[in-house]
Amino acid sequence: MYEQISHAVLNEILSSFKQPAGKDWHYFYTRLGANFYAIYSLFQHLYGQREDFKPQLGRLVEVLATQYAQRAPHLRAKDLEREKNHDWFMQQKWVGMALYSQGFAGSLANMRDKLPYMQDLGINLVHIMPICDCPAHENDGGYAVRDFRKVDARHGTMEDLEQLIAAMQQCGILLTLDVVVNHTSDEHAWAQQAKQGNQTYQDYYFMYPDRTLPDLFESAMPEVFPEQAPGSFTFNADTGKWVMTVFNHYQWDLNYTNPAVFIEMVDIILFWANKGVDILRLDAVAFLWKKIGSSCQNEREAHLILQLLKDCCQIAAPGVIFIAEAIVSPTEIIKYFGEDAINAKECEIAYNATFMALLWDAVATKRTVLLTKGVEDLPEKLDRATWLNYVRCHDDIGLGFSDKAIIEAGFEPVSHRRFLVDYYTGHYPESNARGFAFGVNKKTGDARISGALASLAGLEMALQTQDLLAIENAIKTIVLLHNLILSFGGIPLIYYGDAVGTLNNDSYLQDENKMHDNRWVHRPTLDWEVMARRHQPGTVEQRIFSQIKQLIAIRKETSAFADLNNRALITQDNPHLFAFHRYVPSGMHANVVVIANFATQAQQVNLQPFKQRGLFKARMMTDLCSGSTISTEQETLEIPTLTAYWLSS
């Protein structure tokens, strides 16, 4: 919008602006003019009280122009294409995979040879876990960055990455990379300058000469890792100051009350956008703003920073979108799309951690009451926003569903969470799961869960005992969980190795840098001889891979699976069943009913609730998953053990 004050400031900035060399500047100026009122307003709210407000704002515009000038022609063309098709990422054709390049292929260079595997499975969006340069030892799995513009030598070189990006673009595969926006390694150049007493860079962090302010901060801040990294400040002997370290002592939190930090991060984000990255995963966004007397999580200013990042990116690289890495409650996560808006104005994509945890609850209890209650409580997302739905990821499983939902499902919150931890660590009598408790809080008894999908689903135990029924049920569980993330609504994100039933890997215990973090048990190094079994009929790997591959192919052809706020939950009397309706006005399979059975016995579903909604009008329906024809003339329908139907007429 046009607003006199902000545009007077813009005119002042542009009057002394030296335009970098390049063509097509009218797109830059059009986007800058359209976004500048929002940028000015946000920047003024965050930094308007500073004497250097206008010079910093001018510096921000300079960074945007420089990065725009460096954007390659084919990326500018992609920007224009995606501006015309602004909901491109919400289409059902996208299916993602998250992986570590070393664990998946050994290196970025080797990943080029593994692209046929992606194409075989149907993957066309790949999230490569952190690859930026980080210290050899204290690096938090790559999330303690030493250099944001350098590829870590353990993964390869920038040239390797550029060649991989070019190959992925030829295959039509999107790339997602991480930008760790909340903190740096204490070995980052900024931190090194701060340690040497450079006040400019000490102002990039939260550094205090005594415990007065740290104590005030910590009085309201929950500990992220209470056992391994208690407290939120670390004493730095080089400076004699206390440094804010919310996660680990070697991860220094960035101070976003300093506009120079924000501008540095814009520059870094656009650097990676110009490398050809399609989606940027912004790590730890809930922690971006620190305020004494608050939890220093989910602060309003953190959202304003994300809005400002989005507005800036839309000027220089509008085809790039953001993922919010914020594993928080549903009422908080929905805010990372943007409040008081129709379309996403912060991040277009967010992790649906609640749905993931609810699925694991249903697997353990064989009941779907909590799953249904939890999904009912999920706030409706914005129109131009979508979820990442996943079964497993590189992180632990947090039991983040609300106490209210647990109580409404008929459980007591504390004892139910303890049951789930016992179940997935194999300490519950009827459990075949083989996982590990992570982040145990001895004060509260809370814990999270580590473990590979297949091991948590019982496959590891079943193979050890050669229990054929248990093997069958474990395979069905793995496929069922993937069935639901593929159909629920959003972008399904498959974790590497899960499509062939990769088990827990305890080799991390031999590495002194990893042995104290049991999350490495589900961060495997893939054995490609084992992976090759996916082509051998009758193997566990083939049985899992072939079914997931088929589901992916069917999803891509099913128009109802586009994510357009087009899902209606259908409550069931049978506590073992979970059902919902996906729909669009037109297209192939515009109406699909998903009915899932989490029990280890076949279950009857009452069809009346569906028919009352105008569904199942045809006498015969097709289960898209199997291609079989199913009669709906009777009052009930049988859903087999650990199976989900996709029913369409």
CSV table of N, CA and C in Angstrom, one decimal, residues 167-300:
chain,number,residue,atom,x,y,z
A,167,ALA,N,21.5,-31.2,-10.9
A,167,ALA,CA,21.0,-32.5,-11.3
A,167,ALA,C,19.5,-32.7,-10.8
A,168,MET,N,19.3,-32.2,-9.6
A,168,MET,CA,17.9,-32.2,-9.0
A,168,MET,C,16.9,-31.4,-9.8
A,169,GLN,N,17.4,-30.2,-10.3
A,169,GLN,CA,16.5,-29.4,-11.1
A,169,GLN,C,16.1,-30.1,-12.4
A,170,GLN,N,17.1,-30.8,-13.0
A,170,GLN,CA,16.8,-31.6,-14.2
A,170,GLN,C,15.8,-32.7,-13.9
A,171,CYS,N,15.8,-33.2,-12.7
A,171,CYS,CA,14.9,-34.3,-12.4
A,171,CYS,C,13.6,-33.8,-11.8
A,172,GLY,N,13.4,-32.5,-11.7
A,172,GLY,CA,12.2,-31.9,-11.1
A,172,GLY,C,12.1,-32.1,-9.6
A,173,ILE,N,13.2,-32.2,-8.9
A,173,ILE,CA,13.2,-32.4,-7.5
A,173,ILE,C,13.5,-31.1,-6.8
A,174,LEU,N,12.7,-30.7,-5.8
A,174,LEU,CA,12.9,-29.5,-5.1
A,174,LEU,C,13.9,-29.8,-4.0
A,175,LEU,N,14.7,-28.7,-3.6
A,175,LEU,CA,15.7,-28.8,-2.5
A,175,LEU,C,15.3,-27.9,-1.3
A,176,THR,N,15.3,-28.5,-0.2
A,176,THR,CA,15.2,-27.8,1.1
A,176,THR,C,16.5,-27.9,1.9
A,177,LEU,N,16.9,-26.7,2.4
A,177,LEU,CA,18.1,-26.7,3.2
A,177,LEU,C,17.8,-25.9,4.5
A,178,ASP,N,18.6,-26.1,5.5
A,178,ASP,CA,18.4,-25.4,6.8
A,178,ASP,C,19.2,-24.1,6.9
A,179,VAL,N,18.5,-23.1,7.5
A,179,VAL,CA,19.3,-21.9,8.0
A,179,VAL,C,19.0,-21.8,9.5
A,180,VAL,N,20.1,-21.9,10.2
A,180,VAL,CA,19.9,-21.9,11.7
A,180,VAL,C,19.9,-20.4,12.1
A,181,VAL,N,18.7,-19.9,12.3
A,181,VAL,CA,18.5,-18.4,12.5
A,181,VAL,C,18.7,-18.0,14.0
A,182,ASN,N,18.6,-18.9,14.9
A,182,ASN,CA,18.6,-18.5,16.3
A,182,ASN,C,20.0,-18.4,16.9
A,183,HIS,N,21.0,-19.1,16.5
A,183,HIS,CA,22.2,-19.1,17.1
A,183,HIS,C,23.4,-19.5,16.2
A,184,THR,N,24.6,-19.3,16.7
A,184,THR,CA,25.8,-19.8,15.9
A,184,THR,C,26.6,-20.6,16.8
A,185,SER,N,27.6,-21.3,16.2
A,185,SER,CA,28.6,-22.0,17.0
A,185,SER,C,29.5,-20.9,17.7
A,186,ASP,N,30.1,-21.2,18.8
A,186,ASP,CA,31.0,-20.3,19.5
A,186,ASP,C,32.3,-20.2,18.7
A,187,GLU,N,32.4,-20.9,17.6
A,187,GLU,CA,33.6,-20.8,16.8
A,187,GLU,C,33.3,-20.0,15.5
A,188,HIS,N,32.1,-19.5,15.4
A,188,HIS,CA,31.7,-18.6,14.2
A,188,HIS,C,32.6,-17.4,14.3
A,189,ALA,N,32.9,-16.8,13.1
A,189,ALA,CA,33.7,-15.6,13.1
A,189,ALA,C,33.2,-14.4,14.0
A,190,TRP,N,31.8,-14.3,14.0
A,190,TRP,CA,31.3,-13.3,14.9
A,190,TRP,C,31.6,-13.6,16.4
A,191,ALA,N,31.5,-14.8,16.8
A,191,ALA,CA,31.8,-15.2,18.2
A,191,ALA,C,33.3,-15.0,18.4
A,192,GLN,N,34.1,-15.3,17.5
A,192,GLN,CA,35.5,-15.2,17.7
A,192,GLN,C,35.9,-13.7,17.9
A,193,GLN,N,35.3,-12.8,17.1
A,193,GLN,CA,35.5,-11.4,17.2
A,193,GLN,C,35.0,-10.9,18.6
A,194,ALA,N,33.9,-11.5,19.0
A,194,ALA,CA,33.3,-11.1,20.3
A,194,ALA,C,34.3,-11.5,21.4
A,195,LYS,N,34.9,-12.7,21.3
A,195,LYS,CA,35.8,-13.2,22.3
A,195,LYS,C,37.0,-12.3,22.4
A,196,GLN,N,37.4,-11.7,21.3
A,196,GLN,CA,38.6,-10.8,21.3
A,196,GLN,C,38.3,-9.4,21.8
A,197,GLY,N,37.0,-9.2,22.2
A,197,GLY,CA,36.6,-7.9,22.8
A,197,GLY,C,36.0,-6.9,21.8
A,198,ASN,N,35.7,-7.4,20.6
A,198,ASN,CA,35.1,-6.4,19.6
A,198,ASN,C,33.7,-6.2,20.0
A,199,GLN,N,33.4,-5.0,20.4
A,199,GLN,CA,32.1,-4.6,21.0
A,199,GLN,C,31.0,-4.8,19.9
A,200,THR,N,31.3,-4.5,18.6
A,200,THR,CA,30.4,-4.6,17.5
A,200,THR,C,29.8,-6.0,17.5
A,201,TYR,N,30.7,-7.0,17.6
A,201,TYR,CA,30.2,-8.4,17.6
A,201,TYR,C,29.7,-8.9,18.9
A,202,GLN,N,30.2,-8.4,20.0
A,202,GLN,CA,29.6,-8.7,21.3
A,202,GLN,C,28.1,-8.4,21.3
A,203,ASP,N,27.8,-7.3,20.5
A,203,ASP,CA,26.4,-6.9,20.4
A,203,ASP,C,25.6,-7.8,19.5
A,204,TYR,N,26.2,-8.7,18.8
A,204,TYR,CA,25.5,-9.7,18.1
A,204,TYR,C,24.9,-10.8,19.0
A,205,TYR,N,25.3,-10.9,20.2
A,205,TYR,CA,24.9,-11.9,21.2
A,205,TYR,C,24.4,-11.2,22.4
A,206,PHE,N,24.0,-12.0,23.4
A,206,PHE,CA,23.6,-11.6,24.7
A,206,PHE,C,24.7,-11.8,25.6
A,207,MET,N,25.5,-10.8,26.0
A,207,MET,CA,26.7,-11.0,26.8
A,207,MET,C,26.6,-10.0,28.0
A,208,TYR,N,26.9,-10.5,29.2
A,208,TYR,CA,26.7,-9.7,30.4
A,208,TYR,C,27.9,-9.9,31.4
A,209,PRO,N,28.3,-8.8,32.0
A,209,PRO,CA,29.5,-8.9,32.9
A,209,PRO,C,29.3,-9.7,34.2
A,210,ASP,N,28.1,-9.9,34.6
A,210,ASP,CA,27.8,-10.6,35.9
A,210,ASP,C,26.5,-11.3,35.7
A,211,ARG,N,26.0,-11.9,36.8
A,211,ARG,CA,24.8,-12.8,36.7
A,211,ARG,C,23.5,-12.0,36.9
A,212,THR,N,23.6,-10.7,37.1
A,212,THR,CA,22.3,-10.0,37.4
A,212,THR,C,21.3,-10.2,36.3
A,213,LEU,N,21.6,-9.9,35.1
A,213,LEU,CA,20.6,-10.0,34.0
A,213,LEU,C,20.4,-11.5,33.7
A,214,PRO,N,21.4,-12.3,33.6
A,214,PRO,CA,21.1,-13.7,33.3
A,214,PRO,C,20.2,-14.4,34.3
A,215,ASP,N,20.3,-14.0,35.6
A,215,ASP,CA,19.4,-14.5,36.6
A,215,ASP,C,18.0,-14.1,36.4
A,216,LEU,N,17.8,-12.8,36.0
A,216,LEU,CA,16.5,-12.3,35.7
A,216,LEU,C,15.9,-13.1,34.5
A,217,PHE,N,16.7,-13.3,33.4
A,217,PHE,CA,16.2,-14.1,32.3
A,217,PHE,C,15.8,-15.5,32.7
A,218,GLU,N,16.7,-16.2,33.4
A,218,GLU,CA,16.5,-17.6,33.7
A,218,GLU,C,15.3,-17.8,34.7
A,219,SER,N,14.9,-16.8,35.4
A,219,SER,CA,13.8,-17.0,36.4
A,219,SER,C,12.5,-17.4,35.7
A,220,ALA,N,12.4,-17.0,34.4
A,220,ALA,CA,11.2,-17.4,33.7
A,220,ALA,C,11.4,-18.3,32.5
A,221,MET,N,12.7,-18.6,32.2
A,221,MET,CA,13.0,-19.4,31.0
A,221,MET,C,13.0,-20.9,31.3
A,222,PRO,N,12.2,-21.8,30.7
A,222,PRO,CA,12.4,-23.2,30.8
A,222,PRO,C,13.7,-23.7,30.2
A,223,GLU,N,14.2,-24.8,30.8
A,223,GLU,CA,15.4,-25.4,30.3
A,223,GLU,C,15.1,-26.3,29.1
A,224,VAL,N,15.8,-26.1,28.0
A,224,VAL,CA,15.6,-27.0,26.8
A,224,VAL,C,16.1,-28.4,27.0
A,225,PHE,N,17.4,-28.4,27.5
A,225,PHE,CA,18.0,-29.7,27.8
A,225,PHE,C,18.4,-29.7,29.2
A,226,PRO,N,17.5,-30.0,30.2
A,226,PRO,CA,17.8,-29.8,31.6
A,226,PRO,C,18.9,-30.7,32.1
A,227,GLU,N,19.1,-31.9,31.5
A,227,GLU,CA,20.1,-32.8,32.0
A,227,GLU,C,21.5,-32.6,31.4
A,228,GLN,N,21.5,-32.4,30.0
A,228,GLN,CA,22.8,-32.3,29.4
A,228,GLN,C,23.3,-30.9,29.3
A,229,ALA,N,22.4,-29.9,29.3
A,229,ALA,CA,22.8,-28.5,29.2
A,229,ALA,C,21.9,-27.6,30.1
A,230,PRO,N,22.0,-27.8,31.4
A,230,PRO,CA,21.1,-27.0,32.3
A,230,PRO,C,21.4,-25.5,32.2
A,231,GLY,N,20.4,-24.7,32.5
A,231,GLY,CA,20.5,-23.3,32.5
A,231,GLY,C,20.5,-22.8,31.0
A,232,SER,N,20.5,-21.4,30.9
A,232,SER,CA,20.4,-20.8,29.6
A,232,SER,C,21.6,-19.8,29.4
A,233,PHE,N,22.6,-19.8,30.3
A,233,PHE,CA,23.7,-18.9,30.1
A,233,PHE,C,25.0,-19.8,30.4
A,234,THR,N,26.1,-19.4,29.7
A,234,THR,CA,27.4,-20.0,29.9
A,234,THR,C,28.4,-19.0,30.1
A,235,PHE,N,29.3,-19.2,31.1
A,235,PHE,CA,30.4,-18.2,31.4
A,235,PHE,C,31.5,-18.4,30.3
A,236,ASN,N,31.9,-17.3,29.7
A,236,ASN,CA,33.0,-17.3,28.7
A,236,ASN,C,34.2,-16.7,29.3
A,237,ALA,N,35.2,-17.6,29.5
A,237,ALA,CA,36.5,-17.1,30.1
A,237,ALA,C,37.2,-16.1,29.3
A,238,ASP,N,37.1,-16.1,28.0
A,238,ASP,CA,37.9,-15.2,27.2
A,238,ASP,C,37.5,-13.7,27.4
A,239,THR,N,36.2,-13.6,27.7
A,239,THR,CA,35.6,-12.2,27.8
A,239,THR,C,35.3,-11.9,29.3
A,240,GLY,N,35.2,-13.0,30.1
A,240,GLY,CA,34.8,-12.8,31.5
A,240,GLY,C,33.3,-12.4,31.6
A,241,LYS,N,32.5,-12.8,30.5
A,241,LYS,CA,31.1,-12.5,30.5
A,241,LYS,C,30.3,-13.7,30.4
A,242,TRP,N,29.0,-13.6,30.8
A,242,TRP,CA,28.0,-14.6,30.6
A,242,TRP,C,27.3,-14.5,29.3
A,243,VAL,N,27.2,-15.6,28.5
A,243,VAL,CA,26.7,-15.6,27.2
A,243,VAL,C,25.4,-16.4,27.2
A,244,MET,N,24.3,-15.9,26.5
A,244,MET,CA,23.1,-16.7,26.5
A,244,MET,C,23.3,-17.9,25.5
A,245,THR,N,23.0,-19.1,26.1
A,245,THR,CA,23.2,-20.4,25.3
A,245,THR,C,22.0,-21.2,25.7
A,246,VAL,N,20.9,-21.0,25.0
A,246,VAL,CA,19.6,-21.7,25.3
A,246,VAL,C,19.7,-23.2,25.1
A,247,PHE,N,20.4,-23.6,24.0
A,247,PHE,CA,20.5,-25.0,23.7
A,247,PHE,C,21.7,-25.7,24.3
A,248,ASN,N,22.9,-25.4,23.8
A,248,ASN,CA,24.1,-26.0,24.4
A,248,ASN,C,25.1,-24.9,24.6
A,249,HIS,N,26.1,-25.2,25.5
A,249,HIS,CA,27.0,-24.1,25.9
A,249,HIS,C,27.8,-23.6,24.7
A,250,TYR,N,27.9,-24.4,23.6
A,250,TYR,CA,28.7,-23.9,22.5
A,250,TYR,C,27.8,-23.3,21.4
A,251,GLN,N,26.5,-23.1,21.7
A,251,GLN,CA,25.6,-22.5,20.7
A,251,GLN,C,25.2,-21.1,21.3
A,252,TRP,N,25.7,-20.0,20.7
A,252,TRP,CA,25.5,-18.7,21.3
A,252,TRP,C,24.3,-18.1,20.6
A,253,ASP,N,23.3,-17.7,21.4
A,253,ASP,CA,22.0,-17.1,20.8
A,253,ASP,C,22.3,-15.7,20.2
A,254,LEU,N,21.7,-15.5,19.0
A,254,LEU,CA,21.9,-14.3,18.4
A,254,LEU,C,20.9,-13.2,19.0
A,255,ASN,N,21.3,-12.0,19.0
A,255,ASN,CA,20.5,-10.9,19.6
A,255,ASN,C,19.8,-10.1,18.5
A,256,TYR,N,18.5,-10.4,18.3
A,256,TYR,CA,17.8,-9.8,17.2
A,256,TYR,C,17.2,-8.4,17.6
A,257,THR,N,17.5,-8.0,18.8
A,257,THR,CA,17.3,-6.6,19.1
A,257,THR,C,18.3,-5.7,18.4
A,258,ASN,N,19.3,-6.2,17.8
A,258,ASN,CA,20.3,-5.5,17.0
A,258,ASN,C,19.9,-5.7,15.6
A,259,PRO,N,19.6,-4.6,14.8
A,259,PRO,CA,19.2,-4.8,13.4
A,259,PRO,C,20.3,-5.3,12.5
A,260,ALA,N,21.6,-5.1,12.9
A,260,ALA,CA,22.7,-5.7,12.1
A,260,ALA,C,22.6,-7.2,12.1
A,261,VAL,N,22.1,-7.8,13.1
A,261,VAL,CA,21.9,-9.3,13.1
A,261,VAL,C,20.9,-9.7,12.2
A,262,PHE,N,19.7,-9.0,12.2
A,262,PHE,CA,18.7,-9.3,11.3
A,262,PHE,C,19.1,-9.1,9.8
A,263,ILE,N,19.8,-8.1,9.5
A,263,ILE,CA,20.3,-7.8,8.1
A,263,ILE,C,21.3,-8.9,7.7
A,264,GLU,N,22.2,-9.3,8.6
A,264,GLU,CA,23.1,-10.4,8.3
A,264,GLU,C,22.3,-11.7,7.9
A,265,MET,N,21.2,-12.0,8.7
A,265,MET,CA,20.5,-13.2,8.4
A,265,MET,C,19.7,-13.1,7.1
A,266,VAL,N,19.2,-11.9,6.7
A,266,VAL,CA,18.5,-11.7,5.4
A,266,VAL,C,19.5,-12.0,4.3
A,267,ASP,N,20.8,-11.5,4.5
A,267,ASP,CA,21.8,-11.7,3.5
A,267,ASP,C,22.1,-13.2,3.3
A,268,ILE,N,22.2,-13.9,4.5
A,268,ILE,CA,22.5,-15.4,4.4
A,268,ILE,C,21.3,-16.2,3.8
A,269,ILE,N,20.1,-15.8,4.1
A,269,ILE,CA,18.9,-16.5,3.5
A,269,ILE,C,18.9,-16.3,2.0
A,270,LEU,N,19.2,-15.1,1.5
A,270,LEU,CA,19.2,-14.8,0.1
A,270,LEU,C,20.4,-15.4,-0.6
A,271,PHE,N,21.5,-15.6,0.1
A,271,PHE,CA,22.7,-16.3,-0.4
A,271,PHE,C,22.3,-17.7,-0.8
A,272,TRP,N,21.5,-18.4,0.1
A,272,TRP,CA,21.1,-19.8,-0.2
A,272,TRP,C,20.0,-19.8,-1.3
A,273,ALA,N,19.1,-18.8,-1.2
A,273,ALA,CA,18.1,-18.8,-2.2
A,273,ALA,C,18.7,-18.7,-3.6
A,274,ASN,N,19.8,-17.9,-3.7
A,274,ASN,CA,20.5,-17.7,-5.0
A,274,ASN,C,21.3,-18.9,-5.5
A,275,LYS,N,21.5,-19.8,-4.5
A,275,LYS,CA,22.2,-21.1,-4.9
A,275,LYS,C,21.2,-22.0,-5.6
A,276,GLY,N,19.9,-21.7,-5.5
A,276,GLY,CA,18.9,-22.5,-6.1
A,276,GLY,C,18.0,-23.3,-5.2
A,277,VAL,N,18.1,-23.0,-3.9
A,277,VAL,CA,17.3,-23.7,-2.9
A,277,VAL,C,15.9,-23.2,-3.0
A,278,ASP,N,14.9,-24.2,-3.0
A,278,ASP,CA,13.5,-23.9,-3.2
A,278,ASP,C,12.8,-23.5,-1.9
A,279,ILE,N,13.2,-24.2,-0.9
A,279,ILE,CA,12.5,-24.1,0.4
A,279,ILE,C,13.6,-24.0,1.5
A,280,LEU,N,13.5,-23.0,2.4
A,280,LEU,CA,14.4,-22.8,3.5
A,280,LEU,C,13.8,-23.2,4.8
A,281,ARG,N,14.4,-24.1,5.5
A,281,ARG,CA,13.9,-24.5,6.8
A,281,ARG,C,14.5,-23.6,7.9
A,282,LEU,N,13.8,-22.7,8.5
A,282,LEU,CA,14.3,-21.8,9.5
A,282,LEU,C,14.3,-22.5,10.9
A,283,ASP,N,15.4,-22.7,11.4
A,283,ASP,CA,15.5,-23.5,12.6
A,283,ASP,C,15.3,-22.7,13.9
A,284,ALA,N,14.6,-23.3,14.8
A,284,ALA,CA,14.4,-22.7,16.2
A,284,ALA,C,13.8,-21.4,16.2
A,285,VAL,N,12.8,-21.2,15.3
A,285,VAL,CA,12.2,-19.8,15.2
A,285,VAL,C,11.4,-19.4,16.4
A,286,ALA,N,11.0,-20.3,17.2
A,286,ALA,CA,10.2,-19.9,18.4
A,286,ALA,C,11.1,-19.2,19.4
A,287,PHE,N,12.4,-19.2,19.3
A,287,PHE,CA,13.3,-18.7,20.3
A,287,PHE,C,13.9,-17.3,19.8
A,288,LEU,N,13.5,-16.7,18.8
A,288,LEU,CA,14.2,-15.6,18.1
A,288,LEU,C,14.2,-14.3,19.0
A,289,TRP,N,13.2,-14.2,19.9
A,289,TRP,CA,13.2,-12.9,20.6
A,289,TRP,C,13.3,-13.2,22.1
A,290,LYS,N,14.2,-12.6,22.8
A,290,LYS,CA,14.4,-12.8,24.2
A,290,LYS,C,14.0,-11.6,25.0
A,291,LYS,N,13.2,-11.8,26.1
A,291,LYS,CA,12.7,-10.7,26.9
A,291,LYS,C,12.6,-11.2,28.3
A,292,ILE,N,13.2,-10.3,29.2
A,292,ILE,CA,13.3,-10.6,30.6
A,292,ILE,C,11.8,-10.8,31.1
A,293,GLY,N,11.6,-11.8,31.9
A,293,GLY,CA,10.3,-12.0,32.5
A,293,GLY,C,9.4,-12.9,31.7
A,294,SER,N,9.9,-13.3,30.5
A,294,SER,CA,9.1,-14.2,29.7
A,294,SER,C,9.8,-15.5,29.5
A,295,SER,N,9.1,-16.5,28.9
A,295,SER,CA,9.8,-17.8,28.6
A,295,SER,C,10.8,-17.7,27.5
A,296,CYS,N,10.8,-16.5,26.8
A,296,CYS,CA,11.7,-16.3,25.6
A,296,CYS,C,11.4,-17.3,24.5
A,297,GLN,N,10.2,-17.7,24.5
A,297,GLN,CA,9.7,-18.5,23.4
A,297,GLN,C,8.3,-18.0,22.9
A,298,ASN,N,8.2,-18.0,21.6
A,298,ASN,CA,6.9,-17.6,20.9
A,298,ASN,C,6.5,-16.2,21.2
A,299,GLU,N,7.5,-15.3,21.4
A,299,GLU,CA,7.2,-13.9,21.7
A,299,GLU,C,6.7,-13.2,20.4
A,300,ARG,N,5.8,-12.2,20.6
A,300,ARG,CA,5.3,-11.5,19.4
A,300,ARG,C,6.3,-11.0,18.5
